[in-house]
CSV table of C-alpha atoms in Angstrom, one decimal:
chain,number,residue,atom,x,y,z
A,18,MET,CA,-36.3,41.8,-13.9
A,19,ASN,CA,-39.1,39.5,-14.8
A,20,LYS,CA,-40.0,37.5,-11.7
A,21,GLU,CA,-41.8,34.8,-13.6
A,22,ASP,CA,-38.8,34.1,-15.9
A,23,LEU,CA,-36.5,34.0,-12.9
A,24,ASN,CA,-38.8,31.5,-11.2
A,25,ARG,CA,-39.1,29.3,-14.2
A,26,ALA,CA,-35.3,29.3,-14.7
A,27,LEU,CA,-34.9,28.4,-11.0
A,28,VAL,CA,-37.3,25.6,-11.3
A,29,THR,CA,-35.7,24.2,-14.4
A,30,LEU,CA,-32.3,24.3,-12.8
A,31,ILE,CA,-33.4,22.6,-9.6
A,32,GLU,CA,-35.3,19.9,-11.5
A,33,LYS,CA,-32.1,19.2,-13.4
A,34,LYS,CA,-30.2,18.9,-10.1
A,35,GLN,CA,-32.9,16.5,-8.9
A,36,GLU,CA,-32.6,14.4,-12.1
A,37,LEU,CA,-28.8,14.2,-11.6
A,38,HIS,CA,-28.9,13.3,-7.9
A,39,LYS,CA,-31.3,10.4,-8.6
A,40,LEU,CA,-28.7,8.7,-10.8
A,41,PRO,CA,-25.7,6.6,-9.7
A,42,TYR,CA,-22.3,7.9,-11.0
A,43,ASN,CA,-21.9,4.9,-13.3
A,44,HIS,CA,-25.2,5.5,-15.1
A,45,ASP,CA,-24.9,5.9,-18.9
A,46,SER,CA,-26.4,9.3,-19.0
A,47,TYR,CA,-24.8,10.7,-15.8
A,48,ASP,CA,-22.1,12.7,-17.6
A,49,ASP,CA,-24.6,14.1,-20.1
A,50,ILE,CA,-27.0,15.3,-17.5
A,51,GLU,CA,-24.1,16.7,-15.4
A,52,GLU,CA,-23.0,18.7,-18.5
A,53,GLU,CA,-26.6,19.9,-19.0
A,54,LEU,CA,-26.7,21.0,-15.4
A,55,HIS,CA,-23.5,23.0,-15.7
A,56,ASP,CA,-24.7,24.7,-18.8
A,57,LEU,CA,-28.0,25.6,-17.1
A,58,GLU,CA,-26.0,26.9,-14.1
A,59,ASP,CA,-23.8,29.0,-16.3
A,60,LYS,CA,-26.8,30.4,-18.2
A,61,PHE,CA,-28.6,31.2,-14.9
A,62,ASN,CA,-25.6,33.0,-13.4
A,63,GLU,CA,-25.1,34.9,-16.7
A,64,GLU,CA,-28.8,36.0,-16.8
A,65,TYR,CA,-29.7,36.5,-13.2
A,66,GLY,CA,-26.3,36.5,-11.4
A,67,ALA,CA,-25.8,40.2,-11.1
A,68,TYR,CA,-29.3,40.8,-9.8
A,69,LEU,CA,-29.2,37.9,-7.3
A,70,GLU,CA,-25.7,38.7,-6.1
A,71,GLU,CA,-26.9,42.2,-5.3
A,72,VAL,CA,-29.8,40.7,-3.4
A,73,LEU,CA,-27.5,38.2,-1.6
A,74,ASP,CA,-25.1,41.0,-0.7
A,75,THR,CA,-27.9,43.0,0.9
A,76,VAL,CA,-29.2,39.9,2.8
A,77,HIS,CA,-25.7,39.0,3.9
A,78,GLN,CA,-24.9,42.5,5.1
A,79,LYS,CA,-28.1,42.4,7.2
A,80,LEU,CA,-28.0,38.8,8.6
A,81,CYS,CA,-24.5,37.4,8.2
A,82,PRO,CA,-21.9,40.1,7.4
A,83,ASP,CA,-19.0,37.9,8.2
A,84,THR,CA,-19.9,35.3,5.5
A,85,ASP,CA,-18.9,35.7,1.9
A,86,VAL,CA,-21.5,35.9,-0.8
A,87,LEU,CA,-21.2,33.0,-3.3
A,88,LEU,CA,-22.6,32.6,-6.8
A,89,PRO,CA,-26.4,32.4,-6.7
A,90,THR,CA,-26.4,28.7,-7.8
A,91,ALA,CA,-24.6,27.7,-4.6
A,92,TYR,CA,-27.7,28.6,-2.6
A,93,LEU,CA,-30.0,26.2,-4.5
A,94,PRO,CA,-31.6,23.2,-2.9
A,95,ASN,CA,-31.3,19.7,-4.4
A,96,ASP,CA,-35.0,19.3,-4.4
A,97,ILE,CA,-38.1,21.6,-4.7
A,98,GLY,CA,-40.5,19.3,-3.0
A,99,GLY,CA,-43.6,20.2,-5.0
A,100,ASP,CA,-45.0,23.3,-6.6
A,101,THR,CA,-45.7,26.0,-4.0
A,102,GLY,CA,-44.9,26.9,-0.5
A,103,TYR,CA,-41.9,24.6,-0.4
A,104,THR,CA,-40.0,24.7,2.9
A,105,PRO,CA,-36.4,23.5,2.4
A,106,SER,CA,-34.6,21.0,4.7
A,107,HIS,CA,-32.3,22.6,7.3
A,108,LYS,CA,-29.4,20.9,5.4
A,109,GLU,CA,-30.0,22.7,2.1
A,110,GLY,CA,-28.3,25.9,1.0
A,111,VAL,CA,-25.1,27.7,2.0
A,112,TRP,CA,-23.9,27.7,5.6
A,113,VAL,CA,-23.8,31.3,7.1
A,114,ASP,CA,-22.6,32.8,10.3
A,115,SER,CA,-25.8,34.5,11.4
A,116,ASP,CA,-25.6,37.4,13.8
A,117,GLU,CA,-29.2,36.7,14.9
A,118,PHE,CA,-28.4,33.1,15.8
A,119,PRO,CA,-24.8,33.0,17.0
A,120,GLY,CA,-23.3,29.6,17.5
A,121,LYS,CA,-26.1,27.8,15.6
A,122,GLU,CA,-26.0,26.1,12.2
A,123,ALA,CA,-27.7,28.6,9.8
A,124,ARG,CA,-28.1,28.3,6.1
A,125,LEU,CA,-29.4,30.5,3.3
A,126,VAL,CA,-31.3,28.7,0.5
A,127,LEU,CA,-32.8,30.2,-2.7
A,128,VAL,CA,-36.1,28.5,-3.5
A,129,PRO,CA,-38.8,29.0,-6.2
A,130,ASN,CA,-42.6,29.2,-6.2
A,131,PRO,CA,-42.4,32.1,-5.3
A,132,THR,CA,-38.7,33.0,-5.6
A,133,ARG,CA,-37.3,33.8,-2.2
A,134,LEU,CA,-34.4,33.3,0.2
A,135,ILE,CA,-35.0,31.3,3.3
A,136,LEU,CA,-32.8,31.4,6.4
A,137,SER,CA,-32.9,27.9,8.1
A,138,VAL,CA,-31.6,27.5,11.6
A,139,GLY,CA,-31.5,23.9,12.9
A,140,LYS,CA,-34.7,21.9,12.4
A,141,SER,CA,-37.2,24.4,13.7
A,142,VAL,CA,-36.4,27.9,12.3
A,143,ARG,CA,-37.4,28.8,8.8
A,144,LYS,CA,-37.5,32.5,8.1
A,145,GLU,CA,-38.2,34.2,4.7
A,146,VAL,CA,-35.6,36.9,4.4
A,147,TRP,CA,-36.2,38.1,0.8
A,148,LYS,CA,-38.9,37.6,-1.8
A,149,ALA,CA,-38.7,38.5,-5.5
């Protein structure tokens, strides 16, 4: 697994999500950009899905065994907020039932620069739980 290629693909995919989210549904190019996004998601899941699903399964077993693992693209944020060291919003990613934080809203999000999984709990807890 080439970490740099994975990171580049992740950035490309999130940038396309950003582009789509900036447009209103009635914009002339909305459908075309949405189609491009779906193609990028399919390609990403084809190329990196097996690897990332294994990683996600390991993380889920450790942190949130009662929560199902989804496709890697479900864990992506809508924004990357700059180049490096990005800390995602507590509303980004996939909701998980965390054993470490019972009864709290916890989410797992896959972010680039470097490629890593962040566990967010509420507005104050951000914990890196895996790094490529």
